[in-house]
Coordinates of C-alpha atoms in Angstrom, one line a residue:
M16 CA 0.0 0.0 0.0
G17 CA 1.5 3.4 -1.0
L18 CA 2.2 6.1 1.5
L19 CA 0.2 8.9 -0.2
L20 CA -3.4 7.6 -0.4
V21 CA -4.5 9.2 2.8
P22 CA -4.7 13.0 2.9
W23 CA -2.8 14.9 5.6
T24 CA -5.1 17.4 7.2
N25 CA -6.1 18.6 10.7
K26 CA -8.1 15.4 11.2
E27 CA -5.2 13.0 10.5
V28 CA -2.9 15.1 12.7
V29 CA -5.4 15.0 15.6
H30 CA -5.8 11.2 15.2
L31 CA -2.0 10.7 15.3
L32 CA -1.4 13.0 18.2
N33 CA -4.2 11.5 20.2
R34 CA -2.7 8.1 19.8
A35 CA 1.0 8.8 19.7
G36 CA 0.8 11.5 22.4
F37 CA -1.6 13.1 24.8
G38 CA -3.8 15.2 22.5
S39 CA -2.9 18.5 20.9
N40 CA -3.5 22.2 20.8
E41 CA -4.2 24.4 17.8
E42 CA -0.6 25.6 17.2
E43 CA 0.7 22.0 17.3
I44 CA -1.9 20.8 14.8
D45 CA -1.0 23.7 12.4
A46 CA 2.7 22.9 12.8
C47 CA 2.2 19.2 12.0
V48 CA 0.1 19.9 9.0
K49 CA 2.9 22.1 7.6
L50 CA 5.6 19.5 8.4
G51 CA 3.7 16.8 6.6
R52 CA 3.2 13.2 7.6
E53 CA 6.7 11.8 7.2
E54 CA 8.5 14.7 9.0
T55 CA 5.9 14.7 11.8
V56 CA 6.3 11.0 12.4
R57 CA 10.1 11.2 12.1
R58 CA 10.2 13.9 14.9
L59 CA 7.9 11.9 17.1
I60 CA 10.1 8.8 16.8
A61 CA 13.3 10.8 17.3
G62 CA 11.9 12.6 20.3
E63 CA 12.4 16.0 18.6
A64 CA 9.9 18.8 19.3
L65 CA 7.1 19.3 16.8
M66 CA 7.2 23.0 17.3
S67 CA 10.2 25.3 17.0
D68 CA 9.4 27.3 20.2
S69 CA 9.0 24.2 22.4
K70 CA 10.1 25.0 25.9
P71 CA 12.3 22.6 27.9
L72 CA 10.7 20.8 30.9
T73 CA 11.3 22.3 34.3
P74 CA 13.4 19.8 36.4
F75 CA 11.6 18.1 39.3
E76 CA 13.5 20.0 42.0
Q77 CA 12.5 23.4 40.4
L78 CA 8.8 22.7 39.9
S79 CA 6.5 23.8 42.7
E80 CA 2.8 23.7 43.3
G81 CA 1.7 27.1 44.6
N82 CA 4.6 28.0 46.9
K83 CA 5.3 24.4 47.9
V84 CA 8.4 22.7 46.6
L85 CA 7.8 19.1 45.5
D86 CA 9.2 16.3 47.7
P87 CA 10.9 13.5 45.6
L88 CA 9.9 10.9 48.2
Q89 CA 6.2 11.7 48.1
L90 CA 4.2 9.5 45.7
G91 CA 1.7 12.2 45.0
D92 CA 4.4 14.7 44.0
Q93 CA 6.0 12.2 41.7
Q94 CA 2.6 11.3 40.1
M95 CA 2.1 15.1 39.5
Y96 CA 5.5 15.5 38.0
W97 CA 5.0 12.6 35.5
L98 CA 1.6 14.1 34.5
Y99 CA 3.4 17.4 34.1
Q100 CA 5.9 15.7 31.7
M101 CA 3.1 14.1 29.7
V102 CA 1.3 17.4 29.3
N103 CA 4.3 19.5 28.5
S104 CA 7.0 17.3 26.9
G105 CA 8.2 18.2 23.5
A106 CA 8.6 14.4 22.9
P107 CA 5.0 13.1 23.6
L108 CA 5.6 9.7 22.0
I109 CA 8.5 9.0 24.4
E110 CA 6.1 9.7 27.4
K111 CA 3.3 7.6 25.7
M112 CA 5.7 4.7 25.4
T113 CA 7.0 5.2 29.0
L114 CA 3.4 4.8 30.0
F115 CA 3.0 1.7 27.8
W116 CA 6.0 0.0 29.4
H117 CA 4.7 0.9 32.8
G118 CA 1.5 -1.0 32.0
H119 CA 3.4 -3.8 30.3
F120 CA 5.9 -4.4 33.1
A121 CA 3.3 -3.4 35.6
T122 CA 5.0 -2.7 39.0
A123 CA 3.2 -0.9 41.9
N124 CA 4.5 1.1 44.8
Y125 CA 2.0 -0.5 47.3
K126 CA 4.3 -3.6 47.3
V127 CA 7.7 -2.0 46.3
G128 CA 7.2 0.6 49.1
D129 CA 9.9 2.9 47.7
V130 CA 9.0 5.9 45.6
A131 CA 12.7 6.5 44.6
L132 CA 12.8 2.9 43.1
M133 CA 9.6 3.5 41.2
V134 CA 11.0 6.7 39.7
Q135 CA 14.2 4.9 38.8
Q136 CA 12.1 2.3 37.0
N137 CA 10.2 5.0 35.2
K138 CA 13.5 6.5 34.0
L139 CA 14.5 3.1 32.7
F140 CA 11.3 2.9 30.7
R141 CA 11.9 6.4 29.3
K142 CA 15.5 5.5 28.4
Y143 CA 14.4 2.4 26.4
A144 CA 11.0 3.8 25.4
L145 CA 11.6 3.4 21.7
G146 CA 14.7 1.3 21.9
N147 CA 15.6 -2.4 21.6
F148 CA 13.0 -4.6 23.2
K149 CA 15.4 -7.4 24.2
E150 CA 17.8 -4.9 25.9
L151 CA 14.8 -3.5 27.8
V152 CA 13.7 -7.0 29.0
L153 CA 17.2 -7.8 30.2
A154 CA 17.4 -4.4 32.0
V155 CA 14.0 -4.9 33.7
G156 CA 15.1 -8.3 35.1
Q157 CA 17.8 -6.4 37.1
D158 CA 15.6 -3.4 38.0
P159 CA 15.3 -3.1 41.8
A160 CA 11.5 -2.2 41.8
M161 CA 10.8 -5.2 39.6
M162 CA 13.0 -7.5 41.7
I163 CA 11.1 -6.6 44.8
W164 CA 7.7 -6.7 43.0
L165 CA 8.3 -10.3 41.8
D166 CA 10.3 -11.7 44.7
V167 CA 13.6 -12.2 42.8
N168 CA 15.5 -12.3 46.1
K169 CA 13.6 -15.5 47.0
N170 CA 14.8 -17.2 43.8
K171 CA 17.7 -19.3 45.0
K172 CA 19.5 -22.5 44.0
G173 CA 17.5 -25.5 45.3
K174 CA 14.5 -23.3 46.2
P175 CA 13.5 -21.5 43.0
N176 CA 10.8 -18.8 43.2
E177 CA 8.8 -18.9 39.9
N178 CA 7.1 -15.4 40.0
Y179 CA 9.5 -13.6 37.8
A180 CA 10.1 -16.5 35.4
R181 CA 6.3 -16.9 34.9
E182 CA 5.6 -13.2 34.3
A183 CA 8.6 -12.9 32.1
M184 CA 7.0 -15.4 29.7
E185 CA 3.2 -14.9 30.3
L186 CA 3.0 -11.1 30.5
F187 CA 6.3 -9.7 29.1
T188 CA 7.2 -11.7 26.0
L189 CA 5.2 -14.8 24.9
G190 CA 1.7 -14.9 26.3
I191 CA -0.3 -17.8 27.8
G192 CA -0.1 -21.0 25.8
H193 CA 3.4 -20.6 24.5
Y194 CA 5.3 -22.3 27.3
T195 CA 4.6 -25.1 29.8
E196 CA 4.7 -25.3 33.6
Q197 CA 8.0 -27.2 33.2
D198 CA 9.4 -24.2 31.2
V199 CA 8.5 -21.9 34.1
K200 CA 10.4 -24.2 36.5
E201 CA 13.4 -24.3 34.3
A202 CA 13.4 -20.6 33.6
A203 CA 13.2 -19.9 37.4
R204 CA 16.4 -22.0 37.8
A205 CA 18.1 -20.1 35.0
F206 CA 17.3 -16.8 36.8
T207 CA 18.7 -17.8 40.2
G208 CA 21.6 -15.9 41.7
W209 CA 20.4 -12.3 41.2
T210 CA 19.8 -10.4 44.4
Y211 CA 18.9 -6.8 45.5
D212 CA 20.2 -5.5 48.7
K213 CA 17.9 -2.7 49.9
K214 CA 20.3 -1.4 52.6
E215 CA 23.1 -1.0 50.1
N216 CA 20.7 -0.2 47.2
K217 CA 22.7 -2.7 45.1
V218 CA 21.8 -5.3 42.5
A219 CA 24.4 -8.1 42.5
Y220 CA 24.9 -11.6 41.1
N221 CA 25.8 -14.3 43.7
F222 CA 27.3 -17.3 41.9
K223 CA 26.8 -19.5 44.9
Q224 CA 23.1 -19.0 44.7
H225 CA 22.9 -19.8 41.0
D226 CA 21.8 -23.2 39.8
S227 CA 24.5 -24.1 37.3
D228 CA 23.2 -27.5 36.3
N229 CA 21.7 -28.3 32.9
K230 CA 18.2 -27.0 32.2
T231 CA 15.8 -27.5 29.2
L232 CA 13.8 -24.3 28.4
L233 CA 11.4 -24.2 25.4
A234 CA 13.2 -27.3 23.9
E235 CA 16.7 -25.9 24.2
T236 CA 19.2 -27.4 26.7
G237 CA 22.3 -26.1 28.4
K238 CA 23.7 -24.7 31.6
L239 CA 21.4 -21.7 31.2
D240 CA 21.6 -18.4 33.1
A241 CA 19.4 -15.2 32.9
Q242 CA 21.0 -14.0 29.6
S243 CA 20.8 -17.4 27.8
A244 CA 17.2 -17.9 29.1
I245 CA 16.2 -14.5 27.6
D246 CA 18.0 -15.5 24.4
I247 CA 15.9 -18.6 24.1
I248 CA 12.7 -16.8 24.8
F249 CA 13.6 -14.3 22.0
H250 CA 14.0 -17.3 19.6
Q251 CA 10.3 -18.0 19.9
K252 CA 8.0 -17.2 17.0
A253 CA 5.3 -16.2 19.5
L254 CA 7.2 -13.2 20.8
P255 CA 6.9 -10.8 17.9
V256 CA 3.2 -11.7 17.5
F257 CA 2.6 -11.1 21.2
L258 CA 4.2 -7.7 21.2
A259 CA 2.6 -6.7 17.8
K260 CA -0.9 -7.4 19.2
K261 CA -0.1 -5.4 22.3
L262 CA 1.3 -2.4 20.4
L263 CA -1.6 -2.5 17.9
T264 CA -4.3 -2.6 20.6
Y265 CA -2.6 0.3 22.4
F266 CA -2.1 2.5 19.4
A267 CA -4.5 1.5 16.6
A268 CA -7.5 -0.8 17.1
D269 CA -9.3 -2.8 19.9
H270 CA -9.4 -5.9 17.5
P271 CA -6.6 -5.6 14.9
S272 CA -6.9 -8.0 12.0
E273 CA -4.6 -11.1 11.9
S274 CA -3.0 -9.8 8.7
W275 CA -2.1 -6.5 10.4
I276 CA -0.7 -8.3 13.5
T277 CA 1.4 -10.5 11.2
K278 CA 2.7 -7.4 9.3
V279 CA 3.7 -5.6 12.5
A280 CA 5.2 -8.9 14.0
E281 CA 7.4 -9.1 10.9
D282 CA 8.6 -5.6 11.6
I283 CA 9.3 -6.5 15.3
A284 CA 11.3 -9.6 14.2
T285 CA 13.4 -7.6 11.6
K286 CA 13.8 -4.0 12.9
P287 CA 16.2 -3.3 15.7
S288 CA 14.0 -0.9 17.7
V289 CA 10.4 -0.4 18.7
G290 CA 10.8 3.2 17.3
E291 CA 11.3 1.8 13.8
V292 CA 8.3 -0.5 14.2
L293 CA 6.1 2.4 15.3
Q294 CA 7.5 4.6 12.5
A295 CA 6.2 2.1 9.9
L296 CA 2.9 1.9 11.8
F297 CA 2.3 5.7 11.9
L298 CA 3.3 6.1 8.2
S299 CA 0.9 3.3 7.1
D300 CA -2.4 4.1 5.5
E301 CA -4.2 1.5 7.6
F302 CA -3.4 3.5 10.7
Y303 CA -5.5 6.5 9.4
D304 CA -8.5 4.4 8.3
E305 CA -11.7 6.3 9.0
K306 CA -13.1 3.4 10.9
L307 CA -10.3 3.6 13.5
R308 CA -10.9 7.3 14.3
L309 CA -12.4 7.8 17.7
S310 CA -12.6 4.0 18.1
L311 CA -10.5 3.7 21.3
I312 CA -11.6 4.8 24.7
K313 CA -9.3 7.3 26.2
T314 CA -7.5 6.1 29.3
P315 CA -7.8 8.4 32.3
V316 CA -4.3 9.6 31.6
D317 CA -5.2 10.4 28.0
Y318 CA -8.3 12.2 29.2
V319 CA -6.7 14.3 31.9
A320 CA -3.5 15.1 30.2
G321 CA -5.3 15.9 26.9
I322 CA -7.7 18.4 28.6
L323 CA -4.9 20.1 30.5
K324 CA -2.9 20.5 27.3
A325 CA -5.8 21.8 25.2
C326 CA -6.9 24.2 28.0
R327 CA -3.3 25.2 28.8
L328 CA -3.8 24.7 32.6
P329 CA -0.9 24.2 35.0
V330 CA -0.7 20.7 36.4
T331 CA -1.6 20.1 40.1
K332 CA -1.6 17.2 42.4
G333 CA -5.4 17.3 42.3
H334 CA -5.2 16.4 38.6
A335 CA -3.2 13.3 39.3
Q336 CA -5.7 12.3 42.0
A337 CA -8.5 12.8 39.6
M338 CA -6.9 10.1 37.4
R339 CA -6.9 7.7 40.4
K340 CA -10.7 8.3 40.8
M341 CA -11.1 7.4 37.1
G342 CA -9.3 4.1 37.7
Q343 CA -5.7 4.8 36.7
E344 CA -3.2 5.7 39.4
L345 CA 0.3 6.3 38.1
Y346 CA 2.9 4.0 39.8
S347 CA 0.1 1.9 41.1
P348 CA -1.4 -0.5 38.5
P349 CA -3.9 -3.0 40.0
D350 CA -1.7 -6.1 39.7
V351 CA 1.0 -7.8 37.5
A352 CA -1.3 -7.7 34.4
G353 CA -1.6 -3.9 34.5
W354 CA -4.7 -1.9 33.7
R355 CA -7.4 -3.8 31.8
G356 CA -8.4 -0.8 29.6
G357 CA -11.1 -0.7 27.0
A358 CA -14.7 -0.5 28.3
S359 CA -13.5 -0.9 31.9
W360 CA -12.6 2.8 31.8
L361 CA -16.2 3.9 31.4
N362 CA -18.0 2.2 34.4
T363 CA -20.4 4.3 36.4
N364 CA -17.8 5.5 39.0
S365 CA -15.1 6.4 36.6
L366 CA -17.6 8.2 34.3
L367 CA -18.8 10.3 37.3
A368 CA -15.1 11.1 38.1
R369 CA -14.6 12.3 34.5
Y370 CA -17.7 14.4 34.8
Q371 CA -16.5 16.0 38.0
F372 CA -13.0 16.6 36.5
A373 CA -14.5 18.3 33.5
E374 CA -16.6 20.5 35.8
S375 CA -13.5 21.5 37.8
V376 CA -11.6 22.4 34.6
A377 CA -14.5 24.6 33.5
K378 CA -14.3 26.4 36.8
Q379 CA -10.5 26.7 36.7
M380 CA -10.4 28.2 33.3
N381 CA -9.5 31.9 33.4
G382 CA -12.5 34.0 32.4
K383 CA -10.2 36.2 30.3
T384 CA -9.2 33.2 28.2
L385 CA -12.9 32.2 27.6
T386 CA -13.7 35.8 26.4
S387 CA -10.4 36.3 24.5
P388 CA -10.4 36.6 20.7
S389 CA -9.1 33.0 20.3
Y390 CA -12.3 31.7 22.0
T391 CA -14.6 34.2 20.3
P392 CA -15.9 33.4 16.7
K393 CA -16.1 36.2 14.1
Q394 CA -19.8 35.8 13.9
T395 CA -20.8 35.9 17.5
D396 CA -24.5 35.7 16.8
R397 CA -24.3 32.2 15.3
P398 CA -24.2 29.4 17.9
E399 CA -22.7 26.8 15.5
E400 CA -19.7 29.1 15.0
W401 CA -19.0 29.0 18.8
V402 CA -19.2 25.2 18.7
N403 CA -16.9 24.9 15.6
L404 CA -14.2 27.2 17.1
W405 CA -14.2 25.6 20.5
T406 CA -14.0 22.1 18.9
Q407 CA -10.9 23.2 17.2
N408 CA -9.4 24.8 20.3
L409 CA -9.9 21.6 22.3
G410 CA -8.3 19.4 19.6
M411 CA -11.6 17.6 18.9
S412 CA -11.7 17.1 15.1
V413 CA -15.0 15.3 14.7
L414 CA -18.4 15.6 16.5
S415 CA -21.5 13.7 15.7
D416 CA -24.6 15.5 14.5
K417 CA -26.4 14.8 17.7
T418 CA -23.5 16.3 19.8
I419 CA -23.4 19.3 17.5
Q420 CA -27.1 19.9 17.8
S421 CA -27.2 19.7 21.6
L422 CA -24.1 22.0 22.0
T423 CA -25.5 24.5 19.5
A424 CA -28.8 24.6 21.3
Y425 CA -27.0 25.2 24.6
A426 CA -24.8 28.0 23.1
D427 CA -27.8 29.6 21.6
D428 CA -29.6 29.7 25.0
T429 CA -26.7 30.5 27.3
I430 CA -24.3 32.6 25.2
I431 CA -26.2 34.3 22.4
H432 CA -29.5 35.1 24.1
T433 CA -28.2 36.2 27.5
K434 CA -26.5 39.3 29.0
Q435 CA -24.5 37.2 31.4
K436 CA -22.3 35.0 29.2
S437 CA -19.7 33.7 31.7
A438 CA -21.9 30.9 33.1
G439 CA -22.8 29.9 29.5
L440 CA -19.1 29.9 28.4
R441 CA -18.1 27.6 31.3
G442 CA -21.1 25.4 30.8
L443 CA -20.3 25.0 27.1
L444 CA -16.7 24.0 28.0
H445 CA -18.0 21.5 30.6
L446 CA -20.5 20.0 28.1
M447 CA -17.8 19.6 25.4
L448 CA -15.5 17.9 27.8
I449 CA -18.1 15.3 28.8
S450 CA -19.4 14.7 25.3
P451 CA -19.1 11.1 24.0
E452 CA -16.4 12.2 21.5
A453 CA -14.2 13.7 24.2
Q454 CA -14.0 10.2 25.8
M455 CA -12.6 8.7 22.6
K456 CA -9.4 8.9 20.6

């Protein structure tokens, strides 16, 4: 399929930035339309800013909330800082992939019990965000937070602990059905010898605790250790298929076709980095298929970060807490399998939390912003013009006829035919942020 069949307009840019980042604002959309598809995708993959006047991120120790300096050992402060990075980073795809790996190698502070180690793991995911998958898997096996989370210290010669070996195959690389219980036992033996000393904050290899006898893992035999066990896992045909399915459901479609999975799996098997795999995906015409647009439910992180970005609001701890109420707390996935995603994001409680968050944003918006020229259409007496302009401002490219009708009627009543516009302006913003389309990407 050629690269030029799909046009490159605001709609395609909004689709790409909703999936490969955390939404967009008007300047960013204009910049990407001018850059063209290939250059926009190249910059996303390279971690280069999409806009020339992109500001560098404020370091953690210099960011404050109100007059209060952030404390690196407080979970809430670190959650806020990561959200700040997602909203403001000039390299949104790197943050999006850092979040992907956080769900993939799901590790939670409620068991690790050390915020500094969670942040260290987060930096590891950011470093390898678009890098080589095998190198990341090897690094994660020696990451202190992961070692505590999956009881690696209990995995000793003669008394193997299978937690890490099982998740390494089931959740990180192969998926259920592509290994046996015997393979889990043999892999656990191969992984023996690694320890983490919390007092010294040191990862070490203790040869005396390593089982150096022969093992047979996935039909390959030898005196296997952690490195050779991972090598064998990476020989399996199931691995690229497993990762392809996971990347496609994260970025493209809830139920990607078998042929699409096969195509991406081939890229995973042959390209040296995840970045190159995603570059091919984001340049493909399939990715921009009309049927895929607004077909994925936004995660709470997508929803909150996207709104803060579009409304240009400073990030607060309350915003990070709002995500927890919606069912996604950073550094705290529910269990080893991570967040379930999909329709689970829109149960009654989490929908109510989205509604309340949207209401709080409408209240926080500066009245001067809402009455500024950028929020005021040229024809102020036409309600549909208000809706069109605000749709653009909020990075929402497509609204259904039904949504447009109800928003237009509301604007007509509360903005055009009233002396007191301010309540109507905030009300319109609130309604747009809780519309069905605002929940989708």
